XYZ file of C-alpha atoms in Angstrom:
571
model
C 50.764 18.549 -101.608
C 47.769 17.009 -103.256
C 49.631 14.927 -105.856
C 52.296 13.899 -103.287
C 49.627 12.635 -101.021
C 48.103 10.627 -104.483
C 51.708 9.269 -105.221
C 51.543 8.062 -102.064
C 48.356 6.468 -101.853
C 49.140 5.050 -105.657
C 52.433 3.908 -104.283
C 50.947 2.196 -101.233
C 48.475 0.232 -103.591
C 51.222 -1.116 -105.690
C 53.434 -2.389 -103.136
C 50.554 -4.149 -101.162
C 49.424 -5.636 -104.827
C 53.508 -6.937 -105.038
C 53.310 -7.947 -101.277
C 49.748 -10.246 -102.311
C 52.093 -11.688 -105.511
C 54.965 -12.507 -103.312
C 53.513 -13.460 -99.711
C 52.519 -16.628 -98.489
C 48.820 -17.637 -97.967
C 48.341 -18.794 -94.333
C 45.234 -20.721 -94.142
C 43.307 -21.351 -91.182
C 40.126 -23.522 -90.365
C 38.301 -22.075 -87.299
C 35.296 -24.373 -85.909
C 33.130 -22.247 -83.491
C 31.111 -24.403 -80.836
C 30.087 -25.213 -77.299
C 32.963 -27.193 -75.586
C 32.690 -28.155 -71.693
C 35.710 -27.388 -69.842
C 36.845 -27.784 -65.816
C 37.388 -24.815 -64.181
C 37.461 -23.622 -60.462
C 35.737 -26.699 -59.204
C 33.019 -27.151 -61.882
C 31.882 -27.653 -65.118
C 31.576 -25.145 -67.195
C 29.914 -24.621 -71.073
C 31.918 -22.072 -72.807
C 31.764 -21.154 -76.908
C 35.493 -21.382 -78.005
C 37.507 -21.751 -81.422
C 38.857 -25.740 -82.376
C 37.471 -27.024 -78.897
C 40.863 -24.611 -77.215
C 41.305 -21.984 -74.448
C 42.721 -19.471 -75.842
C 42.056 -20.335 -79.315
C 44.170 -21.082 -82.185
C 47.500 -18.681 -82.531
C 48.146 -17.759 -86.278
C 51.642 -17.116 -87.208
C 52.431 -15.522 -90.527
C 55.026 -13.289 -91.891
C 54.928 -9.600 -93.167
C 53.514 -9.713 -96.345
C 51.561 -12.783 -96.204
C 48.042 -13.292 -96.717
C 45.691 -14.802 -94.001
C 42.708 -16.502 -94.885
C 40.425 -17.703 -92.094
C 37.295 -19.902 -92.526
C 35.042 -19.516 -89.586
C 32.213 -22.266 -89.319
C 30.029 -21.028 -86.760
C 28.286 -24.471 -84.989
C 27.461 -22.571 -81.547
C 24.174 -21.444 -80.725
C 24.942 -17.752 -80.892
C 25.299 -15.414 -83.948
C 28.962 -13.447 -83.512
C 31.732 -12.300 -85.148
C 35.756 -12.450 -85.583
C 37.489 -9.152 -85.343
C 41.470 -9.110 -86.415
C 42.608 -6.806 -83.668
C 45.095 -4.174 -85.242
C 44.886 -5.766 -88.705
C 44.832 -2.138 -91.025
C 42.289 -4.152 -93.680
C 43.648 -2.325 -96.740
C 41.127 -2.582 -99.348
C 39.730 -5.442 -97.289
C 37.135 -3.638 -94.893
C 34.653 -6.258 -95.396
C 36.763 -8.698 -92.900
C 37.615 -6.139 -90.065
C 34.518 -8.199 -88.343
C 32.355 -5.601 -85.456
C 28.972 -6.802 -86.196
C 26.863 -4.476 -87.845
C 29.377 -1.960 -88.306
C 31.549 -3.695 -91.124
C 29.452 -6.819 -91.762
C 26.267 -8.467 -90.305
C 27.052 -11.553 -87.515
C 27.541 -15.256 -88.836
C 24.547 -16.868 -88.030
C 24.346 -20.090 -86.340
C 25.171 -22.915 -88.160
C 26.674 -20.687 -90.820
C 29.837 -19.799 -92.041
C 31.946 -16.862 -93.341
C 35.932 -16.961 -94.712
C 38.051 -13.403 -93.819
C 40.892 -12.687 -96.401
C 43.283 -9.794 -95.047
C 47.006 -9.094 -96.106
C 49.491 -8.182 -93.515
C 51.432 -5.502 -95.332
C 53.435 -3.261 -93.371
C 52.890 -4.938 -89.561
C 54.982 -6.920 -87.583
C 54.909 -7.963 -83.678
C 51.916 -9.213 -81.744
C 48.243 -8.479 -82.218
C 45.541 -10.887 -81.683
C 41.978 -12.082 -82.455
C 38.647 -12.356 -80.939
C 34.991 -12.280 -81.089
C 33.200 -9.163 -81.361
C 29.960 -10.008 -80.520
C 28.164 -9.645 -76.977
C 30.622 -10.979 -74.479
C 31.847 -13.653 -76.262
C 35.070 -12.176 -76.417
C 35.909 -13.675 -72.920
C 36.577 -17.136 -74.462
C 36.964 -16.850 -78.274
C 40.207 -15.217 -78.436
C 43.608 -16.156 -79.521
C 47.388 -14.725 -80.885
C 47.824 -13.462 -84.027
C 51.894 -13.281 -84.908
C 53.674 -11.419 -87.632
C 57.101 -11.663 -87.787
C 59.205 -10.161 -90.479
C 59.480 -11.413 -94.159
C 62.360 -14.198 -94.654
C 65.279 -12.904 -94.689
C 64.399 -9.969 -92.516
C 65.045 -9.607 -88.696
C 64.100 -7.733 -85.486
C 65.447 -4.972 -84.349
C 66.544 -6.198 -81.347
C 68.931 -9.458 -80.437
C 67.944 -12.560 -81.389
C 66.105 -14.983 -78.981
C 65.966 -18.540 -78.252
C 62.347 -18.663 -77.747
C 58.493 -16.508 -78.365
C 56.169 -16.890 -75.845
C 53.005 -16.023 -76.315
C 51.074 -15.220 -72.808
C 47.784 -13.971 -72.882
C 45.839 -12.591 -69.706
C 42.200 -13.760 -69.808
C 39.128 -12.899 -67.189
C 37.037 -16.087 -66.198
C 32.903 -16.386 -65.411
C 31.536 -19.310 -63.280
C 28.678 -18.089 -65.797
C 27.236 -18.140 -69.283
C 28.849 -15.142 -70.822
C 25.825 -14.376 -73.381
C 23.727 -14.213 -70.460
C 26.184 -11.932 -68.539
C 25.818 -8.999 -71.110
C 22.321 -10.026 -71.806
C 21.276 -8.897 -67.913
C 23.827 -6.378 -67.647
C 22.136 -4.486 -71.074
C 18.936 -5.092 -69.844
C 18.751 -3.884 -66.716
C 21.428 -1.213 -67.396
C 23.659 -2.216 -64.047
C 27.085 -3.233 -64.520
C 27.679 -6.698 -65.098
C 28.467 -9.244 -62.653
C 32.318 -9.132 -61.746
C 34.231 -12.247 -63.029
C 35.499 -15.131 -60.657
C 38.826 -15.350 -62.005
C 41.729 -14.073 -64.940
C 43.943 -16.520 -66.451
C 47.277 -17.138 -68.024
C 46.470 -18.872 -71.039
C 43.070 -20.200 -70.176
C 44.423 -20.958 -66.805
C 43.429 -19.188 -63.635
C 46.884 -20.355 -61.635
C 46.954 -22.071 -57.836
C 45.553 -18.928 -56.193
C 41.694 -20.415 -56.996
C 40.109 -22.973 -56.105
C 40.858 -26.536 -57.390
C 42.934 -25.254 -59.585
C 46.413 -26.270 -58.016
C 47.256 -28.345 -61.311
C 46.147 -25.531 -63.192
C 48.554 -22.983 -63.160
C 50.413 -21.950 -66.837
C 54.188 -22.962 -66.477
C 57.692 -22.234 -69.122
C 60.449 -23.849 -68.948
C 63.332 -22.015 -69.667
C 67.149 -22.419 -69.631
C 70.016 -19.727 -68.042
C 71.777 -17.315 -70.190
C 69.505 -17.189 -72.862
C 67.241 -14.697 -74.113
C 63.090 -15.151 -74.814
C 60.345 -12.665 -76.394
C 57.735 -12.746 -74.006
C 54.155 -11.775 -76.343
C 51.720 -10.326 -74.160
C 48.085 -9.866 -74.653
C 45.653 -8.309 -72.818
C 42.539 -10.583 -73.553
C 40.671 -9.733 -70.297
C 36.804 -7.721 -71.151
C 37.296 -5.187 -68.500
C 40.336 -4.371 -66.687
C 44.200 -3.321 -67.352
C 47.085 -4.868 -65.210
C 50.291 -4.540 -64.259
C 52.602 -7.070 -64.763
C 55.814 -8.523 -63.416
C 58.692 -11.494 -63.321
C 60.262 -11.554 -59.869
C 63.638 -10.514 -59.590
C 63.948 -9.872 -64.114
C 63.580 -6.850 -65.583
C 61.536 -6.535 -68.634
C 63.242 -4.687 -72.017
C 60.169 -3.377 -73.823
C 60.792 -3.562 -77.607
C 57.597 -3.333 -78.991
C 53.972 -2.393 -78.073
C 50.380 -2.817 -80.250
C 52.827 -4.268 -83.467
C 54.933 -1.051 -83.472
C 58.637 -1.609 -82.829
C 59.678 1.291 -79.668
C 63.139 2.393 -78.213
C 64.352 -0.361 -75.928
C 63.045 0.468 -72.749
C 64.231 -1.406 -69.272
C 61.469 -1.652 -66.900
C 60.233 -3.727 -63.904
C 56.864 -3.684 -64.503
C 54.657 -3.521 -67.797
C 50.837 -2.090 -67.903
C 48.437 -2.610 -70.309
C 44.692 -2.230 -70.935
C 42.136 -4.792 -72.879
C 43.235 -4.923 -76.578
C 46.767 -3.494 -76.189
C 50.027 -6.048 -76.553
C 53.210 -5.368 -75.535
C 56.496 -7.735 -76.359
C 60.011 -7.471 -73.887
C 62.821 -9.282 -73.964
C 63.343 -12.007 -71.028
C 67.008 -12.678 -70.020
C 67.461 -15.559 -68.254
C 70.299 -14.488 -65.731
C 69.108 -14.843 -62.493
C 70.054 -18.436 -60.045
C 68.435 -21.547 -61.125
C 65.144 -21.631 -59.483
C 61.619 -21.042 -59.876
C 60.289 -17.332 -60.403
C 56.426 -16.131 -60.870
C 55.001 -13.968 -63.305
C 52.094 -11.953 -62.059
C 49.011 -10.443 -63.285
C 47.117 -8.131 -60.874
C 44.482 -5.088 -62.207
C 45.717 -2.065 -62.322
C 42.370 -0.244 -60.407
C 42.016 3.279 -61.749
C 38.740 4.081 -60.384
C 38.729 2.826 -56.756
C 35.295 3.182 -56.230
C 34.185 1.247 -58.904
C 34.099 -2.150 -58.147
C 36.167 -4.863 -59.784
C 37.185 -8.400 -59.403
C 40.269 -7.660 -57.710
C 42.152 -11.423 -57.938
C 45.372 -11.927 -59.766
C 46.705 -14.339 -61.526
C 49.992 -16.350 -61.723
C 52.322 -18.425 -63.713
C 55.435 -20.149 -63.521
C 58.733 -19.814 -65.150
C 61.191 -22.763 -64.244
C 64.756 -22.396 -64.696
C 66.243 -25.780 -66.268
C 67.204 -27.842 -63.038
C 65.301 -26.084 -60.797
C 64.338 -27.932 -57.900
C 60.817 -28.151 -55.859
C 61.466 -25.058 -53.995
C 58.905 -22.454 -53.897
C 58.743 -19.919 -56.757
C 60.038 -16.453 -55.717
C 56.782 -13.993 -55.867
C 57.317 -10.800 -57.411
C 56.206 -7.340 -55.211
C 53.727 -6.009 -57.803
C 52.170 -2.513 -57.425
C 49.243 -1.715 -55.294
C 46.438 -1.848 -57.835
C 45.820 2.482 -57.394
C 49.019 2.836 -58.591
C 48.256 5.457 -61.106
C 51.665 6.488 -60.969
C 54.025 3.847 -62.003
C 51.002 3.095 -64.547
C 51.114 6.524 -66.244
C 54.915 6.465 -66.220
C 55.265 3.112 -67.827
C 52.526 4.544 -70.805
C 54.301 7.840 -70.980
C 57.553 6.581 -70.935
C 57.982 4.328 -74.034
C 59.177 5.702 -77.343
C 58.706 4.742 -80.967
C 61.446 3.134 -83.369
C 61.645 6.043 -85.215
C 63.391 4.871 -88.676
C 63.000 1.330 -87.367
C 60.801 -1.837 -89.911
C 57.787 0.059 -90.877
C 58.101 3.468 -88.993
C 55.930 5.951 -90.058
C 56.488 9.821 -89.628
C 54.088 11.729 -88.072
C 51.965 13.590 -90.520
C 52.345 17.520 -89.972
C 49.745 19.091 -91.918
C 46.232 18.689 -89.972
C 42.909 18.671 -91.767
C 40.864 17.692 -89.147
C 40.629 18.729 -85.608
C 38.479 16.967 -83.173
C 38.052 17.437 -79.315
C 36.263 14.177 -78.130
C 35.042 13.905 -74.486
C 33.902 10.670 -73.472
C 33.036 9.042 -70.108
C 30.259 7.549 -68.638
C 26.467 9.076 -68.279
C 23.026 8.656 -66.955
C 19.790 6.258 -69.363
C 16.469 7.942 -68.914
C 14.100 5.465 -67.636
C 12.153 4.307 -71.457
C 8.342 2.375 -70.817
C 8.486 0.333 -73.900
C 11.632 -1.372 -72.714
C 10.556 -2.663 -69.249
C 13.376 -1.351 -67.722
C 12.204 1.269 -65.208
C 14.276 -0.103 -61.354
C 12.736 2.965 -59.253
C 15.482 4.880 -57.602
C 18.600 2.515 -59.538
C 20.166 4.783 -62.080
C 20.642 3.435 -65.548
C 23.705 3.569 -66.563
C 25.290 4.558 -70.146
C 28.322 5.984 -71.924
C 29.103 8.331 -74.683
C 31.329 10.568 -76.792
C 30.418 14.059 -77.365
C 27.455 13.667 -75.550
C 26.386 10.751 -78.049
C 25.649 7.525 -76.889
C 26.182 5.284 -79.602
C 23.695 2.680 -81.046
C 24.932 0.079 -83.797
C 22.238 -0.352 -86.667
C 20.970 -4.028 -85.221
C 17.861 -4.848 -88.106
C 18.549 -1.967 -90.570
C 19.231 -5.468 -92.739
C 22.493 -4.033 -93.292
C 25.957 -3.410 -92.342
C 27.348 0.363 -92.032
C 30.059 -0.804 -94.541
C 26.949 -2.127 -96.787
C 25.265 0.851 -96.601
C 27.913 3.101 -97.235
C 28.992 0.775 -99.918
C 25.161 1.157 -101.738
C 25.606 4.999 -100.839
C 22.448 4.853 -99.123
C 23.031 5.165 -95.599
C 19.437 6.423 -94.590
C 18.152 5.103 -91.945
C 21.337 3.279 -91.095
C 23.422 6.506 -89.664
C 23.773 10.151 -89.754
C 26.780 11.679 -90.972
C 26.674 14.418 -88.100
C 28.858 13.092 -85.298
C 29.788 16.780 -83.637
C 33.390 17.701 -83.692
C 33.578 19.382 -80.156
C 31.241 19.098 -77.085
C 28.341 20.436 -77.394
C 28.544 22.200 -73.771
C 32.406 23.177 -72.380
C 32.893 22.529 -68.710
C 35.083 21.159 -65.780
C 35.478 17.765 -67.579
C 37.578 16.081 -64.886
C 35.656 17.896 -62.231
C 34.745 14.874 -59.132
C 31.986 16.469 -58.274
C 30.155 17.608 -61.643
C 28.023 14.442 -60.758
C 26.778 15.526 -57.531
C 26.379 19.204 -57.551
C 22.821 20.389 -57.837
C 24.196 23.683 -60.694
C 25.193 20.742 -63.255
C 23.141 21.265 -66.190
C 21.179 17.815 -66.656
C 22.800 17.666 -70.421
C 25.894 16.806 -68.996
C 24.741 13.592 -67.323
C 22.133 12.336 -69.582
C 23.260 11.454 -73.061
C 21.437 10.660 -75.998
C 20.962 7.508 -78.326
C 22.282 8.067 -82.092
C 24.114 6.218 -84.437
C 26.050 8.931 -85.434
C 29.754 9.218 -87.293
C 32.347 11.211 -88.256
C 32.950 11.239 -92.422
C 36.859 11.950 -93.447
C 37.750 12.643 -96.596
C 41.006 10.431 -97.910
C 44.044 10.627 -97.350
C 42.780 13.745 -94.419
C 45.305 13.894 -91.422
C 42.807 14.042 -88.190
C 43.995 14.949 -84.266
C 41.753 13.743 -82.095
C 42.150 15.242 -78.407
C 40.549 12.180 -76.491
C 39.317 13.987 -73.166
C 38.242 11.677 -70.195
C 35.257 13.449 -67.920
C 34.807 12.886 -64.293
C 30.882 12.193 -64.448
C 29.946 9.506 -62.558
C 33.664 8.407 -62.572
C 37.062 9.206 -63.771
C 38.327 6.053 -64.611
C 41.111 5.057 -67.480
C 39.507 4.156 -70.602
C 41.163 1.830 -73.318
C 40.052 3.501 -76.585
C 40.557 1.533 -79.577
C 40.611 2.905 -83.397
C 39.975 0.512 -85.768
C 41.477 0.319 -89.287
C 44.596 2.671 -88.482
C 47.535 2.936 -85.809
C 47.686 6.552 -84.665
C 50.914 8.318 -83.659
C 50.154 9.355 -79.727
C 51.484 13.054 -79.289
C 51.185 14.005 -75.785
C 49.313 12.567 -72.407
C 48.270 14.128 -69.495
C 45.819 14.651 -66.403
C 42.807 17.461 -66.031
C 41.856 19.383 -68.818
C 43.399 19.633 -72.414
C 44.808 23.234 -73.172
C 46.164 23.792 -75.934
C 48.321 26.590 -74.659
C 50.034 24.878 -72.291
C 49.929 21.086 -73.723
C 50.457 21.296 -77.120
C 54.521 22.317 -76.925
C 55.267 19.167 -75.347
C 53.811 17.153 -78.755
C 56.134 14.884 -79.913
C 57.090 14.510 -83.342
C 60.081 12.963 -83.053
C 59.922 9.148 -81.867
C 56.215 9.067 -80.620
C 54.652 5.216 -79.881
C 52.357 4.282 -82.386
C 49.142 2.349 -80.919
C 45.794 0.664 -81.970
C 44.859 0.750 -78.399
C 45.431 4.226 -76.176
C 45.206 4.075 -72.290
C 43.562 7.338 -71.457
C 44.896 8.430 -68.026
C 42.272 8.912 -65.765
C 40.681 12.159 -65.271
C 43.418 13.118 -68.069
C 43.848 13.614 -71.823
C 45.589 11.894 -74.542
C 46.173 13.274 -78.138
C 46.185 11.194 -81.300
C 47.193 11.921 -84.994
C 46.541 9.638 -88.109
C 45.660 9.749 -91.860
C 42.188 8.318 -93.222
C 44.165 6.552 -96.568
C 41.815 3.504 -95.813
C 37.982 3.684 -97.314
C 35.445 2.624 -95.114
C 33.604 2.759 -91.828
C 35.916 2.103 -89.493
C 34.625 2.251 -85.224
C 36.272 3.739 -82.541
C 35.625 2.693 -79.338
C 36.415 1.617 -75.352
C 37.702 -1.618 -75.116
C 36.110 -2.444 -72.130
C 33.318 -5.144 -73.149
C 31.404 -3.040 -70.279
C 31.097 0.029 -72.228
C 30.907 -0.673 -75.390
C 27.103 -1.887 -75.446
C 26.492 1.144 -73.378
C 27.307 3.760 -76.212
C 31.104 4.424 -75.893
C 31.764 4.276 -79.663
C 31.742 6.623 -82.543
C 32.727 5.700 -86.068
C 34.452 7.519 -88.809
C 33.341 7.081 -92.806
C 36.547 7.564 -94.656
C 35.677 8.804 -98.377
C 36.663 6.448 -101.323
C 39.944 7.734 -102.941
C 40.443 8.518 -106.433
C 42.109 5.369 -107.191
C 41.187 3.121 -103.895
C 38.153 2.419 -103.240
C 35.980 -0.181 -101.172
C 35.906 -3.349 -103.030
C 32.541 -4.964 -103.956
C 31.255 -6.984 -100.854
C 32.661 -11.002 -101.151
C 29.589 -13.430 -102.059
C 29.853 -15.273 -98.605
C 29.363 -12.111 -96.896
C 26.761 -12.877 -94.258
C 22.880 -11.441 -94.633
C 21.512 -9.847 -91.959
């Protein structure tokens, strides 16, 4: 087993070496800077990429090699993380500050090289710094190598749409008051289609996203999830939707009404255009999976125009009721992978590593030297395993660094626990309230804490969702791999009765999994990619509060983490 799993690895590392001989270099220039834009009836100063809203879209092929050079001339330090982009012997431009490199510093710049071996479909890019993210964003493309095709009939058209959430606020300062005082950050005042927030807002009736299309043909519609902090549903009135791909994984055509999907995930259908001539409206509204949380609870619309459509009124689509959990869950449970399909891979069936990884939100205790102390107002944080995660900010290096120097002390602790510490009712609604919860279940501790894989190890992680505080449907995002996704479910994970309905057959391989709410998902992948790689909620909430762990894949015997590049950014 071990020298089939070295072949491999050996085999891997020559064909990406022939794939960097025979791709194409795709070379971007990305200027980072302060840019006023009109939106909802005022000005507004926003940090965005080459003075655009979304930013730049990249399209390459499969097999090329992408080479970025970020200038950054805004007033904050930040990053750019490729969103699904494996980095192969290129961890050093994954881009989560502190974790695989230090931020670019203002006025400063840094160049990412990655190669795109063995993806196609729709991924996408964006800052990963503070809550930039809500305006320095864009599409990142892969379609297949010349002479290559789809797996699925050929269209007329790509469209890329991505869903975006709008502040009538400085962003920086959003997450800056919402880490500070530990309260949840002000709600957004509007998402958008494309950097545009449609005729439902306010002055913003010339300021709705709008395709033209003509009948009878067929279009690949690209969507993105861009927004910080909320899934939605999503719907054409009176078209149904074929999905054909989801997170840059080709899937089983499936036909569907209405598509879901949580910050960080993409999914692509097919578009036929065979209904009357007319004017139809695609919808965005959030799918709500925690009712009493509160949310901004607008949607967003654009417009698809059939050629020779006249003035009439677009046709509006009936979209879910935003608690839908049920046509949500059965849209994520429902779709497939391609199995023998352009770059299927088979699930691994020999496990090294088992993991059981709760993760939810918690309870802050109230620290003096911080200033923070609002009397009877909980502080809020989040954790896995009972681990709130910290990133390293002025250890003067990265986690990659350090791992790279093989001196990681002081920087993080190899020790991330593989199970809860304590067992109990995880999905429980009222573990919060009742007065026999042992206070270890609510308050969770600061660490900076990961997970270290040797290479080429197959892990399962069962991702359990608690109850505490509240249940709500997390987005958790592994970076550095896709991971096959085995099984899905609500309550408690038993193994008993959950793991015969695994599949291992045609599962849907994801970057991003929607964890059903007060439920369970189950994950598989192999660590044959050196590292430090996070894993974490992609809700731009969360993620400063601690819901993040990381795993520190061992160097292999014949790949290894390259040397650091000499632009690499100091911290």
């Amino acid at each position: 087993m071990k020298r089939f799993v070295f072949a491999l690895a050996r085999a891997f590392a020559l064909f990406l070496a022939c794939s960097l001989a025979s791709g194409a270099v795709v070379e971007h220039i990305f200027n980072v800077e302060n840019i006023t834009v009109q939106r909802l009836c005022r000005q507004q100063v926003i940090t965005a990429v080459n003075g655009t809203l979304p930013g730049p879209t990249i399209n390459a092929r499969e097999g090329d090699t992408v080479v970025v050079h970020v200038f950054n001339k805004s007033p904050y330090n930040l990053t750019i993380h490729w969103h699904g982009i494996f980095q192969f012997l290129t961890p050093w431009s994954d881009g989560p500050e502190f974790a695989t490199q230090c931020p670019i510093a203002s006025g400063s710049s840094y160049t990412y090289r990655f190669n795109l071996t063995g993806q196609e479909g729709t991924l996408w890019w964006h800052a990963h710094s503070s809550f930039l993210r809500a305006t320095v964003y864009g599409a990142l493309l892969i379609r297949p190598r010349l002479g290559h095709s789809y797996p699925f009939p050929k269209v007329y058209q790509e469209i890329p749409i991505l869903v975006g959430e709008w502040w009538n606020a400085n962003v920086v300062e959003v997450e800056q008051n919402a880490t500070e005082t530990q309260q949840p950050p002000i709600e957004s005042d509007a998402y958008t289609i494309n950097g545009l927030p449609s005729d439902l807002y306010n002055c913003s009736q010339d300021g709705t996203y709008q395709v033209k299309v003509k009948q009878g043909k067929t279009y690949l519609l690209r969507i993105i999830n861009s927004a910080l902090n909320n899934q939605h549903f999503f719907e054409v009135a009176n078209h149904t939707l074929t999905v054909v791909a989801i997170d840059a994984t080709y899937t089983n055509h499936y036909d569907t009404k209405v598509v879901v999907l949580a910050p960080g995930q993409t999914v692509d259908v097919l578009l036929r255009t065979n209904q009357s001539v007319g004017s139809y409206y695609m919808a965005f509204t959030p799918y709500h999976s925690a009712p009493l949380v509160q949310i901004n609870a607008n949607m967003t619309r654009g417009v698809i125009i059939y050629e020779g459509a006249t003035s009439a009124k677009p046709i509006m689509p009936d979209l879910p009721a935003q608690t839908d959990t049920p046509t949500a869950h059965k849209f994520y449970t429902n779709i497939t992978g391609l199995a023998g399909g352009p770059h299927w891979v088979p699930v691994p069936r020999q496990v090294d590593e088992h993991m059981f990884i709760t993760f939810g939100l918690s309870f802050d205790i109230c620290r003096s030297d911080t200033g923070v102390c609002p009397g009877p107002v909980p502080l809020f944080s989040a954790n896995m395993n009972n681990e709130s995660f910290v990133l390293p900010h002025g250890k003067g290096v990265s986690m990659l660094e350090a791992f790279f120097r093989n001196d990681v002390t002081g920087v993080y602790t190899r020790d991330f626990p593989d199970q809860p510490a304590v067992v109990f009712d995880f999905t429980n609604p009222n573990i919060t309230s009742s007065p026999d919860t042992p206070r270890e279940f609510l308050i969770a501790p600061k660490s900076t804490k990961v997970k270290t894989l040797k290479f080429n190890s197959t892990v399962q992680i069962v991702l359990q969702n608690t109850a505490i505080i509240a249940a709500e449907n997390h987005p958790i995002h592994l970076h550095g791999f896709n991971f096959h996704v085995l099984a899905q479910g609500f309550g408690n994970y038993n193994a008993t009765r959950d793991e015969p309905k695994f599949n291992f057959v045609n599962p849907q391989i994801r970057n991003t999994i929607a964890v059903p709410v007060g439920g369970w998902s189950v994950i598989r992948f192999q660590a044959n990619n050196p590292g430090v790689w996070l894993m974490h909620c992609h809700l731009e909430t969360h993620l400063p509060w601690g819901l993040s762990t990381a795993f520190e894949v061992e160097n292999g015997p014949s790949i290894r983490v390259p040397p650091p590049p000499a632009d690499l950014p100091k911290c």
